[in-house]
């Protein structure tokens, strides 16, 4: 009875499962294989700005491709899910399509880097499924290119902005250095040797100027003494001429010159006057290289040349005719008359008096020139003292300027290094951008396009039929066991309560024929179900696992 019930239940379940499985719609799956094409140019030559690995980039691209807008466009282009649109809203249809798309990485990685990945799409129409899979592959390729270009262009623009900022800061630092050098010119560390040389020169000039002032003061004293003597001599000559002029004139007659009387004084030539000035200049301590000495020498040479020309011209002129006696007497009388009526001043200015006056004038001129020279050198001494003080202050400020300049230079060096680094990065980014635009960088390429599938991928009818048959068999055994439990039979001592005593235990009686058949006949239905389940369930589970892992 139980055997028949189990058989009927198994047959009914198997038949129902077969009918249901046969009515299920067939779904086809198409896959497109996309190759991860590495960068054509070695990284040692051009470093790519895209540093994210393929897995992370693929996850980001998948989120973008599987967005509602992208999938809705694909659905509209291929007319997918027309039947579902009657009962489902747009978001549900997009979610349904998203569940039909699968992105998987290929096995056989190199250094944990996938060389390719697959995009699979499942649908009811095999031709449309292949077209959708290829469209999804192209979307992945285009989105990868757009993402890489956007990333490198954004990086390039950012680096260009940073480069301009770094250049601006560097220009400001250079302007600051120029302004600092202009403001503190003469106190800079690199000018220390020049400052020291100027200080030594000024100190030497100050010492020389002091010596020149001392010599000028000494020369002035000598000139003043000489002036005193010259004025005394002049006064004596004036007194003598005054006394001679006050004497009564001699009787008229021929003028007879006293041979013992002094000869009239000779008038100094221009060259001789200049030679006196030259001697006074040398007496004041002027050397041969002094400008005043050189000027006097030139004027002396010019005066002598002029005097020689005048002497030569006078020698070449015809001698004057001797005067007649009457004319001579008339001239002598006129001269005597002029001398008689001449004022005393004219008499005093003749001869040695004129020479003495000229010498006094020369000495006074030299004293005046000496005083001017002393005044000029005194002013020069003050200027040199101020210049020395200024140079000493500059020399004192050099260490301070050196510290300030070192800080400015350090800032400038830091900004310059930053600018050079940003310039190199910006240049590298531009090269990387050009490489991306020329498609020489890493990119996705279709390795194997999706083909129209020849058989459905799901449902797996043999597997579903086997599962339904197994479920029917198990259900039959469960129903049989339940019937046995309702017959109020005691199957063993284990069903009794713990406090119930067991009076006698009858062992199982084996059939006479023995063997496996006899053993099976002697088992209860529960034991038979346990044995069958222990054998069939692992086998079916192994078949399901093998079909799931190896059949896909």
Coordinates of N, CA and C in Angstrom, one line a residue, residues 347-463:
X347 N 107.6 158.9 -8.0 CA 109.0 158.6 -7.7 C 109.1 157.4 -6.8
X348 N 108.1 157.2 -5.9 CA 108.2 156.0 -5.0 C 108.0 154.7 -5.7
X349 N 107.3 154.8 -6.8 CA 106.9 153.5 -7.5 C 107.9 153.2 -8.6
X350 N 109.1 153.6 -8.5 CA 110.1 153.3 -9.5 C 111.1 152.3 -8.9
X351 N 111.7 151.6 -9.7 CA 112.9 150.8 -9.3 C 112.5 149.7 -8.4
X352 N 113.3 149.6 -7.3 CA 113.1 148.5 -6.3 C 111.8 148.5 -5.6
X353 N 111.1 149.7 -5.6 CA 109.8 149.8 -4.9 C 108.8 149.0 -5.7
X354 N 108.9 149.2 -7.0 CA 107.9 148.4 -7.9 C 108.1 146.9 -7.7
X355 N 109.4 146.5 -7.7 CA 109.7 145.1 -7.6 C 109.2 144.6 -6.2
X356 N 109.4 145.4 -5.2 CA 109.0 144.9 -3.8 C 107.5 144.8 -3.7
X357 N 106.8 145.8 -4.4 CA 105.3 145.7 -4.4 C 104.8 144.4 -5.1
X358 N 105.5 144.2 -6.2 CA 105.0 143.0 -7.0 C 105.3 141.7 -6.1
X359 N 106.4 141.7 -5.5 CA 106.7 140.5 -4.6 C 105.7 140.4 -3.5
X360 N 105.3 141.5 -2.9 CA 104.4 141.4 -1.8 C 103.0 141.0 -2.3
X361 N 102.7 141.5 -3.5 CA 101.4 141.0 -4.1 C 101.4 139.5 -4.4
X362 N 102.5 139.0 -4.9 CA 102.6 137.6 -5.1 C 102.5 136.8 -3.8
X363 N 103.1 137.3 -2.8 CA 103.1 136.6 -1.5 C 101.7 136.6 -0.9
X364 N 101.0 137.8 -1.1 CA 99.6 137.8 -0.6 C 98.7 136.9 -1.4
X365 N 98.9 136.9 -2.7 CA 98.1 136.0 -3.5 C 98.3 134.5 -3.1
X366 N 99.6 134.2 -2.8 CA 99.9 132.8 -2.3 C 99.2 132.5 -1.0
X367 N 99.3 133.6 -0.1 CA 98.6 133.3 1.2 C 97.1 133.1 1.0
X368 N 96.5 134.0 0.2 CA 95.1 133.8 -0.1 C 94.8 132.5 -0.7
X369 N 95.6 132.1 -1.6 CA 95.4 130.7 -2.2 C 95.6 129.6 -1.2
X370 N 96.6 129.9 -0.3 CA 96.8 128.9 0.7 C 95.6 128.8 1.7
X371 N 95.0 129.9 2.0 CA 93.9 129.9 2.9 C 92.7 129.2 2.2
X372 N 92.5 129.5 0.9 CA 91.4 128.8 0.2 C 91.6 127.3 0.2
X373 N 92.9 127.0 0.0 CA 93.2 125.5 -0.1 C 93.0 124.9 1.3
X374 N 93.3 125.6 2.4 CA 93.1 125.0 3.7 C 91.6 124.9 4.0
X375 N 90.8 126.0 3.5 CA 89.4 125.9 3.7 C 88.7 124.7 2.9
X376 N 89.2 124.6 1.7 CA 88.7 123.5 0.8 C 89.0 122.1 1.4
X377 N 90.3 122.0 1.9 CA 90.7 120.7 2.5 C 90.0 120.5 3.9
X378 N 89.6 121.6 4.6 CA 88.8 121.4 5.8 C 87.4 120.9 5.5
X379 N 86.8 121.4 4.4 CA 85.5 120.9 4.0 C 85.7 119.5 3.5
X380 N 86.7 119.2 2.8 CA 87.0 117.8 2.3 C 87.2 116.9 3.5
X381 N 87.8 117.4 4.5 CA 88.0 116.5 5.7 C 86.7 116.2 6.4
X382 N 85.8 117.2 6.5 CA 84.5 116.9 7.0 C 83.7 115.9 6.2
X383 N 83.8 116.1 4.9 CA 83.2 115.1 4.0 C 83.7 113.7 4.1
X384 N 85.1 113.6 4.2 CA 85.7 112.3 4.4 C 85.3 111.7 5.7
X385 N 85.2 112.5 6.8 CA 84.8 112.0 8.1 C 83.4 111.4 8.0
X386 N 82.5 112.2 7.4 CA 81.1 111.7 7.3 C 81.1 110.5 6.4
X387 N 81.8 110.4 5.3 CA 81.8 109.3 4.5 C 82.4 108.0 5.2
X388 N 83.4 108.3 6.0 CA 84.0 107.1 6.8 C 82.9 106.6 7.8
X389 N 82.2 107.6 8.5 CA 81.2 107.2 9.4 C 80.1 106.4 8.7
X390 N 79.7 106.9 7.5 CA 78.7 106.2 6.7 C 79.2 104.8 6.3
X391 N 80.4 104.6 5.9 CA 80.9 103.3 5.5 C 81.0 102.4 6.7
X392 N 81.4 103.0 7.8 CA 81.5 102.1 9.1 C 80.1 101.6 9.5
X393 N 79.1 102.5 9.3 CA 77.7 102.1 9.6 C 77.3 101.0 8.7
X394 N 77.6 101.2 7.4 CA 77.3 100.1 6.4 C 78.0 98.8 6.8
X395 N 79.2 98.9 7.2 CA 80.0 97.7 7.5 C 79.4 97.0 8.8
X396 N 78.9 97.9 9.7 CA 78.2 97.3 10.9 C 76.9 96.6 10.5
X397 N 76.2 97.2 9.5 CA 74.9 96.6 9.2 C 75.0 95.4 8.3
X398 N 76.1 95.1 7.8 CA 76.3 93.9 6.9 C 75.8 92.6 7.5
X399 N 76.2 92.3 8.8 CA 75.7 91.0 9.4 C 74.1 91.0 9.5
X400 N 73.5 92.2 9.8 CA 72.1 92.2 9.9 C 71.5 92.0 8.5
X401 N 72.0 92.7 7.5 CA 71.5 92.5 6.2 C 71.7 91.0 5.7
X402 N 72.8 90.4 6.1 CA 73.1 89.1 5.7 C 72.0 88.1 6.2
X403 N 71.6 88.3 7.5 CA 70.6 87.4 8.1 C 69.3 87.7 7.4
X404 N 68.9 88.9 7.2 CA 67.7 89.2 6.5 C 67.7 88.7 5.1
X405 N 68.8 88.8 4.4 CA 68.9 88.4 3.0 C 68.9 86.8 3.0
X406 N 69.5 86.2 4.0 CA 69.5 84.7 4.0 C 68.0 84.2 4.1
X407 N 67.2 84.9 4.9 CA 65.8 84.5 5.1 C 65.1 84.7 3.7
X408 N 65.3 85.8 3.1 CA 64.6 86.1 1.8 C 65.1 85.1 0.8
X409 N 66.4 84.8 0.8 CA 66.9 83.8 -0.2 C 66.4 82.4 0.0
X410 N 66.2 82.0 1.3 CA 65.7 80.7 1.6 C 64.2 80.6 1.1
X411 N 63.5 81.7 1.4 CA 62.1 81.7 0.9 C 62.1 81.6 -0.7
X412 N 63.0 82.4 -1.3 CA 63.0 82.3 -2.7 C 63.4 81.0 -3.3
X413 N 64.4 80.3 -2.6 CA 64.8 79.0 -3.0 C 63.7 78.0 -2.9
X414 N 62.9 78.1 -1.8 CA 61.8 77.2 -1.6 C 60.8 77.4 -2.6
X415 N 60.4 78.7 -2.9 CA 59.5 78.9 -4.0 C 60.0 78.5 -5.3
X416 N 61.3 78.7 -5.6 CA 61.8 78.3 -6.9 C 61.7 76.8 -7.0
X417 N 62.1 76.0 -5.9 CA 62.0 74.6 -6.0 C 60.5 74.1 -6.2
X418 N 59.6 74.8 -5.5 CA 58.2 74.5 -5.7 C 57.7 74.8 -7.1
X419 N 58.2 75.9 -7.7 CA 57.9 76.2 -9.1 C 58.4 75.2 -10.1
X420 N 59.7 74.8 -9.9 CA 60.3 73.8 -10.8 C 59.5 72.5 -10.7
X421 N 59.1 72.1 -9.4 CA 58.4 70.8 -9.3 C 57.0 70.9 -10.0
X422 N 56.3 72.0 -9.8 CA 55.0 72.2 -10.4 C 55.2 72.3 -11.9
X423 N 56.3 72.9 -12.4 CA 56.5 73.0 -13.8 C 56.7 71.6 -14.4
X424 N 57.5 70.7 -13.7 CA 57.7 69.4 -14.2 C 56.4 68.6 -14.2
X425 N 55.7 68.7 -13.1 CA 54.4 68.0 -13.0 C 53.4 68.5 -14.1
X426 N 53.4 69.8 -14.3 CA 52.5 70.3 -15.4 C 52.9 69.8 -16.7
X427 N 54.2 69.8 -17.0 CA 54.6 69.3 -18.3 C 54.3 67.9 -18.5
X428 N 54.5 67.1 -17.4 CA 54.1 65.7 -17.4 C 52.6 65.5 -17.7
X429 N 51.8 66.3 -17.0 CA 50.4 66.2 -17.2 C 50.0 66.5 -18.6
X430 N 50.6 67.5 -19.2 CA 50.3 67.9 -20.6 C 50.7 66.7 -21.5
X431 N 51.8 66.1 -21.3 CA 52.2 65.0 -22.1 C 51.3 63.8 -21.9
X432 N 50.9 63.6 -20.7 CA 49.9 62.5 -20.4 C 48.6 62.8 -21.1
X433 N 48.1 64.0 -21.1 CA 46.9 64.4 -21.7 C 47.0 64.2 -23.2
X434 N 48.1 64.5 -23.8 CA 48.2 64.3 -25.2 C 48.3 62.8 -25.5
X435 N 48.9 62.0 -24.6 CA 48.9 60.6 -24.8 C 47.5 60.0 -24.8
X436 N 46.7 60.5 -23.8 CA 45.3 60.1 -23.7 C 44.5 60.4 -25.0
X437 N 44.7 61.6 -25.5 CA 44.0 62.0 -26.7 C 44.4 61.2 -27.9
X438 N 45.6 60.8 -27.9 CA 46.1 60.0 -29.1 C 45.8 58.5 -28.9
X439 N 45.2 58.2 -27.7 CA 44.8 56.8 -27.4 C 46.0 55.9 -27.3
X440 N 47.1 56.4 -26.7 CA 48.3 55.6 -26.6 C 48.4 55.1 -25.1
X441 N 47.4 55.5 -24.3 CA 47.5 55.0 -22.9 C 46.7 53.7 -22.8
X442 N 46.5 53.3 -21.5 CA 45.7 52.1 -21.3 C 44.3 52.3 -21.7
X443 N 43.7 51.4 -22.4 CA 42.3 51.5 -22.9 C 41.6 50.2 -22.9
X444 N 40.3 50.2 -23.1 CA 39.5 49.0 -23.2 C 39.3 48.8 -24.7
X445 N 39.4 47.5 -25.1 CA 39.1 47.2 -26.5 C 38.3 45.8 -26.5
X446 N 37.4 45.7 -27.5 CA 36.6 44.5 -27.6 C 37.5 43.4 -28.1
X447 N 37.6 42.4 -27.3 CA 38.4 41.2 -27.7 C 37.6 40.2 -28.4
X448 N 36.4 39.9 -27.9 CA 35.5 39.0 -28.5 C 34.1 39.5 -28.4
X449 N 33.5 40.0 -29.5 CA 32.1 40.5 -29.5 C 31.1 39.5 -29.1
X450 N 30.0 39.9 -28.7 CA 28.9 39.0 -28.3 C 28.3 38.4 -29.6
X451 N 28.0 37.1 -29.6 CA 27.4 36.4 -30.7 C 26.0 36.0 -30.3
X452 N 25.2 35.8 -31.3 CA 23.8 35.3 -31.1 C 23.8 33.9 -30.5
X453 N 23.3 33.8 -29.3 CA 23.4 32.4 -28.6 C 22.5 31.4 -29.3
X454 N 23.0 30.2 -29.4 CA 22.2 29.1 -30.1 C 21.3 28.4 -29.2
X455 N 21.5 28.4 -27.9 CA 20.6 27.7 -27.0 C 20.4 28.6 -25.8
X456 N 19.2 28.4 -25.1 CA 18.9 29.2 -24.0 C 19.9 28.9 -22.8
X457 N 20.1 29.9 -22.1 CA 20.9 29.8 -20.9 C 20.1 29.3 -19.7
X458 N 18.8 29.7 -19.7 CA 17.9 29.3 -18.6 C 16.5 29.3 -19.2
X459 N 15.5 28.5 -18.6 CA 15.8 27.7 -17.4 C 16.5 26.3 -17.8
X460 N 17.1 25.7 -16.8 CA 17.8 24.4 -17.0 C 16.7 23.3 -16.7
X461 N 16.1 22.9 -17.8 CA 14.9 22.1 -17.7 C 15.3 20.7 -17.1
X462 N 16.4 20.0 -17.5 CA 16.7 18.7 -16.9 C 16.9 18.9 -15.4
X463 N 17.6 19.9 -15.0 CA 17.9 20.1 -13.6 C 16.6 20.3 -12.8

